[in-house]
Coordinates of N, CA and C in Angstrom, one line a residue:
V632 N 49.9 16.5 33.9 CA 50.0 14.9 32.7 C 49.5 14.0 33.4
Q633 N 48.4 12.8 32.9 CA 48.3 11.8 33.6 C 47.9 10.8 32.7
L634 N 48.7 9.7 32.8 CA 48.6 8.5 32.3 C 47.9 7.2 32.8
Q635 N 46.6 6.9 32.3 CA 46.0 5.7 33.3 C 45.8 4.6 32.4
A636 N 46.7 3.7 32.6 CA 46.8 2.1 32.0 C 45.7 1.3 32.6
S637 N 45.0 0.6 31.7 CA 44.0 -0.6 31.7 C 44.1 -1.5 30.9
G638 N 43.2 -2.7 31.2 CA 43.0 -4.0 30.5 C 43.7 -4.9 30.9
G639 N 44.7 -4.9 31.8 CA 45.5 -6.0 32.4 C 44.5 -7.2 33.0
G640 N 44.9 -8.5 32.9 CA 44.1 -9.4 33.8 C 44.9 -10.7 33.5
L641 N 44.6 -11.8 33.6 CA 44.7 -13.4 33.9 C 44.5 -13.9 32.4
V642 N 45.1 -14.5 31.8 CA 44.9 -15.0 30.0 C 45.7 -16.1 30.3
Q643 N 44.8 -17.1 29.6 CA 45.7 -18.4 29.5 C 46.6 -18.2 28.2
H644 N 47.6 -19.0 28.1 CA 48.9 -19.0 27.1 C 48.1 -19.5 25.7
E645 N 48.5 -18.4 24.9 CA 48.0 -18.2 23.5 C 46.9 -17.2 23.2
G646 N 46.2 -16.9 24.6 CA 45.5 -15.8 24.7 C 45.9 -14.1 24.3
S647 N 44.6 -13.6 24.6 CA 44.8 -12.2 24.1 C 44.5 -11.0 24.9
L648 N 45.2 -10.1 24.9 CA 44.3 -8.8 25.6 C 44.7 -7.4 25.3
R649 N 44.0 -6.6 25.5 CA 44.1 -5.5 24.9 C 44.3 -4.5 26.1
L650 N 45.5 -3.8 26.1 CA 45.5 -2.6 27.2 C 45.3 -1.4 26.4
S651 N 45.1 -0.6 27.1 CA 44.6 0.9 27.1 C 45.2 2.0 27.9
C652 N 45.8 3.0 27.2 CA 46.3 4.2 28.1 C 45.6 5.7 27.9
A653 N 44.9 6.0 28.9 CA 44.2 7.1 28.7 C 45.2 8.4 29.3
A654 N 45.2 9.3 28.3 CA 46.0 10.8 28.5 C 45.1 11.5 28.7
S655 N 46.1 12.7 29.7 CA 45.5 14.2 30.1 C 46.3 14.7 30.2
G656 N 46.1 15.9 30.2 CA 46.8 17.4 30.7 C 47.8 18.0 29.8
R657 N 47.9 17.5 28.2 CA 48.6 18.3 27.2 C 48.2 17.8 26.1
T658 N 48.3 18.1 25.2 CA 47.6 18.1 24.0 C 48.2 16.6 23.4
F659 N 47.3 15.7 23.4 CA 47.6 14.3 23.0 C 48.2 14.1 21.9
S660 N 47.6 14.7 20.8 CA 48.2 14.6 19.4 C 49.7 14.9 19.5
S661 N 50.4 15.4 20.3 CA 51.6 15.8 20.1 C 52.6 15.0 20.8
W662 N 51.9 13.8 21.4 CA 53.1 12.7 22.2 C 53.4 11.7 21.5
T663 N 54.6 11.7 21.8 CA 54.8 10.1 21.2 C 54.7 8.8 22.4
L664 N 54.4 8.0 22.4 CA 53.6 7.0 23.4 C 54.7 5.8 23.5
G665 N 54.9 5.4 24.6 CA 55.4 3.9 24.5 C 55.0 2.8 25.7
W666 N 54.9 1.6 25.5 CA 54.5 0.7 26.2 C 56.0 0.0 26.8
F667 N 56.1 -0.2 28.6 CA 57.2 -1.0 28.9 C 56.2 -2.0 29.5
R668 N 57.4 -3.0 30.0 CA 56.8 -3.9 31.3 C 57.9 -4.5 31.8
Q669 N 57.4 -4.7 33.0 CA 58.7 -5.4 34.1 C 58.0 -6.5 34.7
A670 N 58.7 -7.7 34.8 CA 58.5 -8.5 35.5 C 58.8 -8.6 36.7
P671 N 58.4 -9.4 37.6 CA 59.1 -9.6 38.9 C 60.5 -9.8 38.9
G672 N 61.3 -9.0 40.2 CA 62.7 -9.1 39.7 C 63.9 -8.7 38.8
K673 N 62.7 -8.0 37.4 CA 63.4 -7.7 36.5 C 63.7 -6.3 36.1
E674 N 64.0 -5.5 35.7 CA 64.3 -4.3 35.0 C 63.0 -3.8 34.0
R675 N 62.8 -2.8 34.1 CA 61.8 -2.3 33.1 C 62.4 -2.4 31.6
V676 N 61.6 -3.1 30.9 CA 62.0 -3.2 29.7 C 60.9 -2.7 28.3
F677 N 61.6 -2.2 27.4 CA 60.6 -1.5 26.4 C 60.2 -2.5 25.7
V678 N 58.5 -2.3 25.3 CA 58.0 -3.2 24.6 C 57.6 -2.4 23.2
A679 N 56.9 -1.6 23.3 CA 56.8 -0.5 21.6 C 56.4 0.6 22.0
V680 N 56.4 1.4 21.0 CA 56.5 2.7 21.1 C 55.6 3.3 19.5
I681 N 54.9 4.4 19.6 CA 54.2 5.0 18.5 C 54.5 6.5 18.4
T682 N 54.7 6.8 17.3 CA 55.0 8.4 17.1 C 53.6 9.3 17.2
W683 N 54.1 10.6 17.4 CA 53.0 11.5 17.9 C 51.7 11.3 16.9
S684 N 52.4 11.2 15.4 CA 51.4 11.2 14.2 C 50.5 9.4 14.2
G685 N 51.2 8.9 14.7 CA 50.7 7.5 14.6 C 51.3 6.8 13.2
G686 N 52.3 7.4 12.8 CA 53.0 7.2 11.6 C 53.8 5.8 11.6
R687 N 54.6 5.8 12.7 CA 55.6 4.6 12.7 C 55.3 3.9 13.9
A688 N 55.7 3.1 14.3 CA 56.0 2.2 15.3 C 57.0 1.1 15.2
Y689 N 57.2 1.1 16.4 CA 58.6 0.3 16.6 C 58.5 -0.9 18.1
Y690 N 58.9 -2.1 17.9 CA 58.6 -2.7 19.0 C 60.0 -3.8 19.3
A691 N 59.9 -4.4 20.3 CA 60.8 -5.1 20.9 C 60.9 -6.4 20.0
D692 N 61.9 -6.9 19.9 CA 61.9 -8.1 18.7 C 61.0 -9.3 19.7
S693 N 61.2 -9.1 20.8 CA 60.4 -10.2 21.7 C 58.4 -10.4 21.5
V694 N 58.2 -9.2 20.9 CA 57.0 -9.2 20.7 C 56.4 -8.6 19.4
K695 N 57.7 -8.7 18.5 CA 57.4 -8.3 17.1 C 56.4 -9.4 16.6
G696 N 55.3 -9.0 15.5 CA 54.3 -9.9 14.9 C 53.2 -10.7 16.0
R697 N 53.6 -10.4 17.0 CA 52.5 -10.7 18.2 C 51.6 -9.5 18.8
F698 N 52.1 -8.3 19.3 CA 51.9 -7.0 19.6 C 51.6 -6.1 18.5
T699 N 50.5 -5.7 18.6 CA 50.1 -4.1 18.0 C 50.1 -2.7 18.9
I700 N 50.7 -1.6 18.4 CA 50.7 -0.7 19.4 C 49.8 0.4 18.1
S701 N 48.7 1.2 18.7 CA 47.9 1.8 18.0 C 47.5 3.1 18.9
R702 N 46.9 4.3 18.1 CA 46.3 5.1 19.0 C 45.2 5.8 18.7
A703 N 44.3 6.6 19.3 CA 43.2 7.0 18.7 C 43.4 8.5 19.2
N704 N 43.6 9.5 18.7 CA 44.0 10.8 19.4 C 42.7 11.6 19.4
A705 N 41.6 11.4 19.1 CA 40.1 11.8 19.5 C 39.8 11.2 21.0
K706 N 40.1 10.2 20.9 CA 39.8 9.8 22.6 C 41.3 9.8 23.6
S707 N 42.1 10.4 23.0 CA 43.6 10.4 23.8 C 43.8 9.4 24.5
T708 N 44.0 7.9 23.6 CA 44.2 7.2 24.3 C 45.1 6.2 23.2
V709 N 46.0 5.3 23.7 CA 47.0 4.6 23.3 C 46.6 3.2 23.8
Y710 N 46.8 1.8 22.4 CA 46.3 0.8 23.0 C 47.5 -0.2 22.7
L711 N 47.6 -1.2 23.3 CA 48.2 -2.5 22.9 C 47.7 -3.8 22.8
Q712 N 47.3 -4.3 21.4 CA 46.8 -5.2 21.2 C 47.9 -6.2 21.4
M713 N 47.8 -7.0 22.3 CA 48.6 -8.3 22.8 C 47.9 -9.9 22.3
N714 N 48.6 -10.6 21.2 CA 47.8 -11.8 20.6 C 49.1 -13.0 21.1
S715 N 48.8 -14.2 20.8 CA 49.5 -15.3 21.0 C 50.3 -15.0 22.5
L716 N 49.8 -14.7 23.5 CA 50.7 -14.6 24.9 C 51.1 -15.6 25.3
N717 N 52.2 -15.4 25.9 CA 53.0 -16.8 26.3 C 53.3 -16.4 28.0
P718 N 53.4 -17.3 28.5 CA 54.2 -17.3 30.3 C 54.9 -15.9 30.4
E719 N 56.2 -15.9 29.6 CA 57.2 -14.9 29.6 C 56.6 -13.4 29.3
D720 N 55.4 -13.2 28.8 CA 54.9 -12.0 29.0 C 54.4 -11.4 30.0
T721 N 54.3 -12.2 31.0 CA 53.7 -12.1 32.1 C 54.3 -10.8 33.3
A722 N 53.7 -9.5 33.3 CA 54.5 -8.2 34.2 C 53.7 -7.4 34.2
V723 N 53.9 -6.5 34.9 CA 53.4 -5.0 35.0 C 53.5 -4.5 33.9
Y724 N 52.5 -3.8 33.0 CA 52.8 -3.1 31.7 C 52.4 -1.3 32.1
Y725 N 53.4 -0.5 31.4 CA 53.4 0.6 31.7 C 53.4 1.5 30.3
C726 N 52.4 2.4 30.4 CA 52.6 3.4 29.5 C 53.3 4.4 30.0
A727 N 53.7 5.1 28.8 CA 54.9 6.3 29.4 C 54.8 7.4 27.8
S728 N 55.0 8.6 28.3 CA 55.3 9.7 27.1 C 56.6 9.9 27.1
Y729 N 57.0 10.0 25.5 CA 58.3 10.0 25.1 C 58.8 11.6 25.5
K730 N 60.0 11.4 25.7 CA 60.9 12.9 25.9 C 61.2 13.2 24.6
N731 N 62.8 12.4 24.8 CA 63.9 12.6 23.3 C 64.8 11.4 23.8
G732 N 65.7 11.2 22.9 CA 66.8 10.2 22.7 C 66.2 8.5 22.1
V733 N 66.7 7.8 22.7 CA 66.4 6.4 22.1 C 65.6 5.9 22.9
Y734 N 64.5 5.5 21.7 CA 63.0 4.9 22.1 C 63.1 4.1 23.1
A735 N 63.9 3.1 23.0 CA 63.8 1.9 23.7 C 64.5 1.8 25.7
L736 N 64.8 3.2 25.8 CA 65.6 3.5 27.0 C 64.4 4.3 27.9
P737 N 63.9 3.6 29.2 CA 63.1 4.2 30.1 C 63.4 5.5 30.7
E738 N 64.5 5.9 30.5 CA 64.9 7.2 31.2 C 64.9 8.3 30.0
N739 N 64.3 7.9 28.7 CA 63.9 8.9 27.7 C 62.4 9.1 27.6
Y740 N 61.7 8.9 28.6 CA 60.3 8.9 29.4 C 60.3 9.7 30.3
D741 N 59.4 10.6 30.2 CA 58.9 11.7 31.4 C 58.1 11.4 32.5
Y742 N 56.7 10.8 31.6 CA 55.6 10.4 32.7 C 55.3 9.2 32.4
W743 N 55.0 8.9 33.5 CA 54.5 7.0 33.2 C 53.0 7.1 34.0
G744 N 52.4 6.0 33.6 CA 51.1 5.6 34.1 C 51.5 4.7 35.3
Q745 N 50.4 4.2 35.8 CA 50.5 3.3 37.1 C 50.7 2.0 36.9
G746 N 50.4 1.5 35.8 CA 50.9 0.2 35.3 C 49.8 -0.8 35.7
T747 N 49.5 -1.9 34.5 CA 48.5 -2.6 34.7 C 49.0 -4.1 34.7
Q748 N 48.5 -5.1 35.3 CA 49.5 -6.4 35.4 C 48.9 -7.4 34.6
V749 N 49.7 -8.0 34.0 CA 49.3 -8.9 32.8 C 49.6 -10.1 33.4
T750 N 49.0 -11.5 33.6 CA 49.6 -12.5 33.8 C 49.3 -13.8 33.1
V751 N 50.0 -14.6 32.5 CA 49.5 -15.5 31.1 C 49.8 -16.8 32.3
S752 N 49.0 -17.6 31.8 CA 49.2 -18.9 32.8 C 49.6 -20.1 31.8
S753 N 50.0 -21.3 32.0 CA 50.8 -21.8 31.2 C 49.6 -23.1 31.1

């Protein structure tokens, strides 16, 4: 199982980025996938998750209304569209496959991508 995150970069305050996470190794359409982020010196925290069918998505309060998670099963890819970015969004963003339990807890995810850096300048 492999998850490959991409799309990070440097963006100005109020700018936008779209992250992608390409998955391989098992049937993509059966995965529930999430995004987490980790800022320097801080713990990894939940950002968003989308169920295997794409029918439900959940977001951290800090990104609700600004970020949108989606998936394209035909491309085995999950996306995170990030709008109205601010410097507090600066972090390494990770995609991960959900295993069981509470969506917001990183220990409930079994496979992780390598992370992609997002830096928002003020």
